[in-house]
């Protein structure tokens, strides 16, 4: 197989600046990700993890450099096509669900990139759409919640709904922006376990950001550290050390977390 | 810290109290508010109510015609203001329209709200003549001032992240509106519209006084000619419609929580 097909993401000298902000949000990003890999991005809040993920999702504008996602070059000024957007799934930190709608309805929203743009407005979906929703709900383990309204669910359950919505897209690349930071430790671990299992089952590529070095080391194959809008390190998960962690977060505040890594 | 807590705001409470008391005293100090008249009011009121009984139901057909016309004015006026608000509401919303549009639109809506309905009705009667049409136009104009503001607020309250999620999934603009924005604001829009319809109905009761259609014309005719038995029939008809509406309102709101 040639290299273009085997590469899920590639960035070459990517820079971005939010208007009116002095510090650049992304400086000189240069890396690529093989298909099927699980990558963790770690770094303090405001370091640029979310900006990078939004860029890969095709929702960031006015960056420069070259970015290719799933073999398609992104354009810095226009949104990707519907089909390309559907190929990349995004899991938001704050779940981003329509609270008043049912679980199944929210999962069906993940199909909107595939459905007819007019028929879907009248609630008409194909058998393919319904099947994809059923499978996504099954994979996310929320079959018993399908008819409940989202505003009646717990945080962990909501995150599963958000994951199911993403799976309904049938994406090839799964991006997750701090998917576990709003969850208790047990749900956090379960969620990452679920994500990595699904990644394997559906043969996707997974990139997630997190503040938890121990979980990142356990679930990812590769860890990229980001500090002040630049890459601080890019390492195989097994080579990830407490020093690297302290390098991006600073020394004192994180001694505790760093110890967990060593231990 | 505790010191700040102890001293903070205490003077504000006093100041508010003094201002309220001053306002009430000033309003009551006018020499023409003679509380002594209340003493004689009781028997007179009793006589007045006595003359309303028994209600003269022989006028029911024309009362029914009048109240139904008022209902029609309220329905069409509400429909008109919903249509206008669907355009002006989004234009007045901070989150989807730029400052140079939403500020002037907000000012316009505030002006529309500030003109009393009865004044607009008189203007409309002058413009299009007597009948329900000037009433409908007046209600449309007056209600839009409030309803478009409510719609704008409903739009501003929409959480953007679910809409971003649909964008990410490949949704079109219309799909985002239909499945991301609309479900979030629909219950608020429905509640506000029903509330405004109720107000429209109550306010349109008086439109007939200036010749803008509906039951108001009968109220004026009967009261001016001292036909209190017939006025009582009008009061009964109004009460029935208002109560029925409140009952329907409660049911609808329970359905769309």
XYZ file of C-alpha atoms in Angstrom:
520
model
C 0.000 0.000 0.000
C 1.311 3.448 -0.784
C 2.111 6.007 1.854
C -0.722 8.437 1.067
C -3.307 5.834 1.923
C -1.526 4.742 5.077
C -1.222 8.261 6.443
C -4.240 9.581 8.359
C -2.913 13.042 9.181
C 0.036 15.024 8.014
C 0.989 18.582 8.931
C 3.877 20.568 7.491
C 4.955 23.839 9.086
C 1.474 24.773 10.286
C 0.987 28.130 12.004
C -2.100 29.895 13.285
C -2.840 33.162 15.004
C -6.143 34.169 16.605
C -6.862 37.742 15.536
C -6.113 40.252 18.289
C -3.998 37.831 20.314
C -0.266 38.526 20.529
C 0.922 34.957 21.046
C 0.450 32.593 18.116
C -1.843 29.657 18.933
C 0.055 27.173 16.743
C 3.703 27.496 15.689
C 5.567 25.197 13.342
C 3.509 22.032 13.724
C 5.123 19.261 11.743
C 4.073 15.660 12.232
C 2.156 12.856 10.658
C -0.010 10.066 11.991
C -0.320 6.566 10.570
C -3.772 5.128 10.002
C -4.909 2.990 12.902
C -2.796 4.795 15.505
C -3.974 6.157 18.842
C -2.404 9.506 19.661
C -2.674 11.478 22.882
C -2.069 15.228 22.941
C -1.059 16.527 26.328
C -0.324 20.028 27.511
C -1.735 22.724 29.803
C -5.003 24.546 29.094
C -4.521 27.153 26.388
C -1.480 25.373 24.942
C -3.213 24.857 21.585
C -4.605 21.308 21.808
C -8.180 22.356 21.035
C -7.053 24.678 18.247
C -5.077 21.850 16.666
C -8.035 19.453 16.909
C -10.445 22.044 15.463
C -7.982 22.516 12.593
C -7.901 18.765 11.893
C -11.721 18.757 12.028
C -11.801 21.442 9.329
C -13.390 24.081 11.584
C -10.407 26.435 11.925
C -9.784 29.199 9.393
C -6.858 31.390 8.349
C -3.980 29.122 9.291
C -1.005 28.589 7.028
C 1.105 25.610 6.126
C -0.014 22.332 4.602
C -2.494 19.960 6.217
C -3.760 16.715 4.846
C -6.432 14.640 6.580
C -7.346 11.168 5.281
C -5.629 11.946 2.002
C -7.450 15.250 1.399
C -5.677 18.577 1.661
C -7.509 21.040 3.859
C -8.081 24.577 2.683
C -7.270 27.367 5.129
C -10.188 29.516 4.030
C -13.102 27.216 3.244
C -14.832 24.401 5.073
C -14.275 20.849 3.809
C -17.072 19.219 1.787
C -19.897 17.453 3.634
C -18.484 14.036 2.757
C -15.045 14.944 4.065
C -16.494 16.444 7.248
C -18.462 13.242 7.815
C -15.261 11.176 7.564
C -13.803 12.947 10.596
C -15.689 12.491 13.848
C -15.300 14.937 16.715
C -16.040 14.369 20.391
C -16.463 17.573 22.351
C -15.408 18.123 25.946
C -18.844 19.519 26.861
C -20.639 16.717 24.940
C -22.371 19.214 22.584
C -25.701 17.375 22.583
C -29.162 18.786 21.953
C -30.417 18.521 25.529
C -34.154 18.443 24.850
C -33.918 15.747 22.181
C -33.810 11.984 22.708
C -30.641 9.902 22.625
C -31.625 8.304 19.295
C -32.403 11.724 17.778
C -28.963 12.998 18.851
C -27.245 9.958 17.389
C -29.182 10.424 14.144
C -27.729 13.955 13.999
C -24.416 12.243 13.287
C -25.907 11.022 9.992
C -26.636 14.492 8.656
C -23.485 14.481 6.534
C -24.746 11.375 4.697
C -28.468 12.078 4.318
C -30.207 13.931 1.545
C -30.025 17.623 2.415
C -33.736 18.171 1.749
C -35.388 14.889 2.763
C -33.670 14.985 6.156
C -35.299 18.345 6.908
C -38.643 16.540 6.888
C -37.393 13.742 9.099
C -36.950 11.271 6.258
C -33.933 9.017 6.642
C -32.867 5.907 4.752
C -32.627 2.368 6.091
C -28.856 2.801 5.907
C -29.109 5.736 8.307
C -31.272 3.800 10.764
C -28.907 0.826 10.642
C -25.877 3.034 11.278
C -27.634 4.627 14.254
C -28.529 1.226 15.709
C -24.982 -0.018 15.347
C -23.519 3.158 16.861
C -25.875 2.916 19.837
C -24.932 -0.721 20.246
C -21.181 -0.007 20.063
C -21.423 2.814 22.583
C -23.348 0.530 24.942
C -26.366 2.797 25.353
C -29.120 0.650 23.825
C -31.231 0.911 26.985
C -31.047 4.729 26.901
C -32.082 5.188 23.263
C -35.518 6.700 23.967
C -34.510 8.843 26.952
C -34.069 12.570 26.746
C -30.462 13.717 27.005
C -31.204 16.169 29.824
C -32.069 13.211 32.061
C -28.654 11.516 31.666
C -25.454 11.558 33.738
C -22.140 12.938 32.456
C -20.740 9.512 31.618
C -23.916 8.553 29.768
C -23.893 11.819 27.827
C -20.334 11.213 26.709
C -21.408 7.808 25.401
C -24.231 9.448 23.456
C -21.715 11.900 21.993
C -19.488 8.976 21.041
C -22.440 7.179 19.444
C -23.325 10.285 17.433
C -19.754 10.352 16.197
C -19.831 6.657 15.269
C -23.073 7.152 13.330
C -20.973 9.317 11.002
C -18.943 6.175 10.215
C -15.754 8.222 10.469
C -12.285 7.033 9.592
C -10.663 9.450 11.996
C -11.902 10.130 15.514
C -10.846 13.372 17.210
C -11.657 13.842 20.888
C -11.099 17.141 22.689
C -10.543 16.316 26.371
C -13.233 13.637 26.271
C -12.722 12.714 29.910
C -12.085 15.987 31.703
C -15.747 16.375 32.752
C -15.987 12.825 34.071
C -15.246 11.118 37.372
C -12.149 8.857 37.413
C -14.089 5.646 36.854
C -16.161 6.999 33.930
C -13.001 8.579 32.513
C -11.201 5.272 32.357
C -14.281 3.481 30.979
C -14.684 6.123 28.288
C -11.092 5.815 27.109
C -11.349 2.045 27.164
C -14.514 2.261 25.069
C -12.905 4.673 22.600
C -9.856 2.487 22.083
C -11.992 -0.656 21.739
C -14.212 0.992 19.148
C -11.161 2.327 17.356
C -9.894 -1.220 17.019
C -13.245 -2.715 16.036
C -13.915 -0.132 13.338
C -10.285 0.261 12.272
C -10.195 4.019 12.815
C -7.464 6.452 13.792
C -7.917 8.115 17.191
C -6.471 11.414 18.411
C -7.489 12.621 21.857
C -6.275 15.351 24.177
C -6.046 14.921 27.916
C -4.471 16.224 31.100
C -4.056 12.774 32.570
C -0.591 11.405 31.771
C -1.174 7.972 33.269
C -4.277 7.333 31.155
C -2.597 8.796 28.075
C 0.323 6.433 28.559
C -1.978 3.439 29.056
C -4.312 3.994 26.129
C -2.249 5.752 23.432
C 0.594 4.377 21.312
C 2.134 7.794 20.905
C 2.080 11.002 22.914
C 2.611 14.522 21.611
C 3.342 17.242 24.174
C 2.205 20.782 23.420
C 3.390 23.886 25.249
C 2.519 27.498 24.374
C 1.371 26.655 20.849
C 4.378 24.535 19.895
C 5.294 20.860 19.984
C 7.442 20.110 23.026
C 7.920 16.399 22.384
C 6.635 13.594 20.229
C 7.247 10.177 21.701
C 6.260 6.569 21.708
C 3.964 6.044 24.727
C 6.325 3.521 26.302
C 9.132 6.094 26.305
C 6.979 8.768 27.957
C 8.598 9.991 31.169
C 7.761 12.178 34.121
C 10.392 14.662 32.922
C 8.543 15.139 29.634
C 5.320 15.713 31.525
C 6.959 18.284 33.767
C 8.486 19.889 30.725
C 5.073 20.879 29.353
C 3.217 21.533 32.610
C 6.015 23.094 34.721
C 7.624 21.415 37.676
C 5.871 22.021 41.008
C 2.153 21.990 40.297
C 2.222 18.560 38.793
C 4.609 16.607 40.960
C 1.711 14.440 42.027
C 0.631 13.500 38.517
C 4.209 12.960 37.450
C 4.739 10.558 40.329
C 1.799 8.484 39.150
C 3.595 8.087 35.857
C 6.777 6.804 37.434
C 4.959 4.531 39.860
C -13.539 40.237 54.390
C -16.203 39.909 57.081
C -16.031 43.669 57.588
C -16.744 44.242 53.943
C -19.652 41.835 54.129
C -21.041 43.669 57.167
C -20.964 47.132 55.598
C -21.626 46.331 51.991
C -25.005 47.168 50.542
C -26.662 48.158 53.822
C -27.148 51.733 52.602
C -28.540 50.504 49.318
C -31.392 48.724 51.076
C -32.264 51.884 52.988
C -32.039 54.051 49.904
C -34.366 51.744 47.958
C -36.895 51.786 50.807
C -36.825 55.573 51.046
C -37.258 55.952 47.282
C -40.260 53.628 47.190
C -41.888 55.366 50.156
C -41.294 58.783 48.575
C -42.845 57.636 45.300
C -45.983 56.355 47.019
C -46.342 59.517 49.138
C -45.882 61.760 46.109
C -48.435 59.821 44.043
C -50.985 59.935 46.858
C -50.428 63.590 47.765
C -52.410 64.955 44.806
C -55.469 66.737 46.197
C -57.808 64.974 43.758
C -57.247 61.525 45.263
C -60.001 61.802 47.870
C -60.017 58.597 49.879
C -63.222 59.742 51.573
C -65.119 58.955 48.384
C -64.422 55.270 48.946
C -66.951 55.316 51.790
C -69.842 56.144 49.476
C -68.537 53.855 46.740
C -69.738 50.620 48.329
C -73.510 51.169 48.041
C -73.143 52.652 44.565
C -71.147 49.686 43.375
C -73.786 47.381 44.793
C -76.507 49.259 42.906
C -74.464 49.111 39.738
C -73.891 45.364 40.025
C -77.569 44.948 40.912
C -78.552 46.499 37.623
C -76.395 43.966 35.793
C -78.619 41.171 37.045
C -80.102 39.205 35.551
C -77.844 39.328 32.462
C -79.831 39.982 29.313
C -79.105 36.893 27.247
C -81.316 38.014 24.375
C -78.315 39.884 22.950
C -76.219 36.694 22.963
C -76.138 36.352 19.141
C -74.546 39.763 18.635
C -72.286 39.336 21.675
C -71.118 36.015 20.274
C -70.488 37.632 16.911
C -68.470 40.386 18.619
C -66.351 38.088 20.752
C -65.614 35.817 17.796
C -64.517 38.840 15.810
C -62.195 39.816 18.672
C -60.824 36.268 18.671
C -60.232 36.501 14.916
C -58.455 39.836 15.323
C -56.236 38.316 18.041
C -55.449 35.213 15.947
C -54.636 37.130 12.773
C -52.787 39.844 14.690
C -50.701 37.186 16.438
C -50.062 35.470 13.106
C -48.941 38.785 11.618
C -46.612 39.525 14.515
C -45.153 35.991 14.414
C -44.409 36.471 10.705
C -42.807 39.875 11.320
C -40.876 38.542 14.327
C -39.460 35.647 12.295
C -37.651 38.320 10.295
C -36.997 40.991 12.927
C -36.157 38.520 15.737
C -33.072 37.043 14.021
C -32.027 40.551 12.942
C -32.177 41.737 16.560
C -30.226 38.761 17.943
C -26.713 39.518 19.149
C -25.361 36.113 18.243
C -26.330 35.971 14.575
C -26.549 39.534 13.315
C -23.833 42.192 13.415
C -23.999 45.154 15.799
C -24.780 47.681 13.084
C -27.954 45.752 12.277
C -29.097 44.460 15.649
C -28.743 47.795 17.515
C -31.045 49.788 15.170
C -33.518 46.889 14.998
C -33.643 46.733 18.792
C -34.280 50.464 18.954
C -37.083 50.102 16.414
C -38.673 47.304 18.445
C -38.460 49.385 21.627
C -40.233 52.242 19.840
C -42.927 49.871 18.562
C -43.496 48.606 22.099
C -43.672 52.081 23.542
C -46.592 53.319 21.417
C -49.897 52.420 23.116
C -52.084 49.989 21.200
C -55.121 52.258 21.283
C -53.142 55.054 19.629
C -51.987 52.781 16.795
C -55.541 51.501 16.404
C -56.822 55.065 15.984
C -54.143 55.748 13.372
C -55.017 52.550 11.525
C -58.727 53.356 11.571
C -57.794 56.674 10.005
C -55.692 54.903 7.409
C -57.846 51.907 6.381
C -61.286 52.746 7.772
C -63.507 51.038 10.366
C -63.747 47.294 10.979
C -61.475 44.444 12.078
C -58.664 45.195 9.596
C -57.266 48.236 11.470
C -57.472 46.148 14.657
C -55.459 43.327 13.112
C -52.850 45.762 11.810
C -52.606 47.511 15.172
C -52.162 44.231 17.060
C -49.562 43.059 14.549
C -47.563 46.263 14.925
C -47.803 46.485 18.696
C -47.165 42.777 19.416
C -44.151 42.566 17.099
C -42.300 45.019 19.333
C -42.404 42.475 22.151
C -42.449 39.179 20.270
C -39.423 39.925 18.061
C -37.469 40.846 21.201
C -38.475 37.526 22.804
C -37.484 35.623 19.649
C -34.115 37.385 19.603
C -33.530 36.353 23.213
C -34.506 32.749 22.414
C -31.952 32.737 19.596
C -29.269 34.231 21.841
C -29.867 31.498 24.432
C -29.096 28.726 21.942
C -25.960 26.805 22.886
C -23.500 26.936 19.995
C -21.537 23.730 20.668
C -24.256 21.269 19.523
C -24.482 23.320 16.330
C -20.695 23.022 15.895
C -21.044 19.280 16.360
C -23.528 19.112 13.483
C -21.190 21.226 11.343
C -18.449 18.742 12.142
C -20.686 15.844 11.138
C -21.247 17.405 7.716
C -24.622 19.088 8.202
C -25.760 21.832 5.814
C -26.863 25.253 7.054
C -30.531 24.253 6.909
C -29.839 20.967 8.686
C -28.051 22.903 11.433
C -31.075 25.179 11.782
C -33.509 22.286 11.787
C -31.668 19.868 14.099
C -29.255 22.040 16.107
C -30.867 25.436 16.623
C -34.615 24.886 16.308
C -34.980 22.078 18.932
C -33.175 24.266 21.449
C -35.426 27.275 20.984
C -38.773 25.745 20.015
C -40.247 25.461 23.534
C -39.285 29.066 24.333
C -40.736 30.337 21.060
C -43.952 28.416 21.647
C -44.303 29.686 25.224
C -43.633 33.297 24.211
C -46.040 33.131 21.280
C -48.892 31.731 23.373
C -48.211 34.333 26.050
C -48.355 37.075 23.428
C -51.562 35.621 21.956
C -53.180 35.801 25.379
C -52.109 39.445 25.726
C -53.332 40.170 22.194
C -56.748 38.789 23.029
C -57.027 40.810 26.230
C -55.802 43.987 24.570
C -57.982 43.592 21.493
C -61.087 43.666 23.708
C -60.832 47.469 23.771
C -60.113 47.943 20.067
C -63.819 48.294 19.269
C -63.956 51.465 21.351
C -62.091 53.311 18.604
C -63.880 51.457 15.805
C -61.169 48.891 15.150
C -63.499 45.901 15.376
C -64.565 43.292 17.909
C -66.469 43.147 21.172
C -65.185 46.538 22.374
C -67.817 48.274 20.274
C -70.602 46.499 22.195
C -69.024 47.273 25.577
C -68.954 50.924 24.680
C -72.504 50.970 23.283
C -74.078 49.154 26.234
C -72.241 51.094 28.945
C -72.898 54.496 27.364
C -76.624 53.702 27.106
C -76.802 52.295 30.664
C -77.825 48.819 29.458
C -75.984 47.010 32.239
C -77.879 43.703 31.799
C -76.455 43.488 28.305
C -72.981 44.512 29.523
C -73.150 41.584 31.920
C -73.675 39.224 28.973
C -70.561 40.663 27.338
C -68.579 40.125 30.550
C -69.695 36.491 30.671
C -68.659 35.902 27.052
C -65.223 37.437 27.688
C -64.714 35.367 30.830
C -65.564 32.152 28.961
C -63.061 32.860 26.177
C -60.233 33.937 28.519
C -60.683 30.930 30.812
C -60.845 28.527 27.870
C -57.657 30.025 26.516
C -55.808 29.671 29.813
C -56.899 26.059 30.000
C -55.619 25.332 26.482
C -52.401 27.196 27.267
C -51.736 25.003 30.296
C -52.249 21.829 28.260
C -50.032 22.950 25.383
C -47.217 23.983 27.710
C -47.342 20.642 29.479
C -47.076 18.893 26.102
C -43.972 20.807 24.989
C -41.734 21.035 28.010
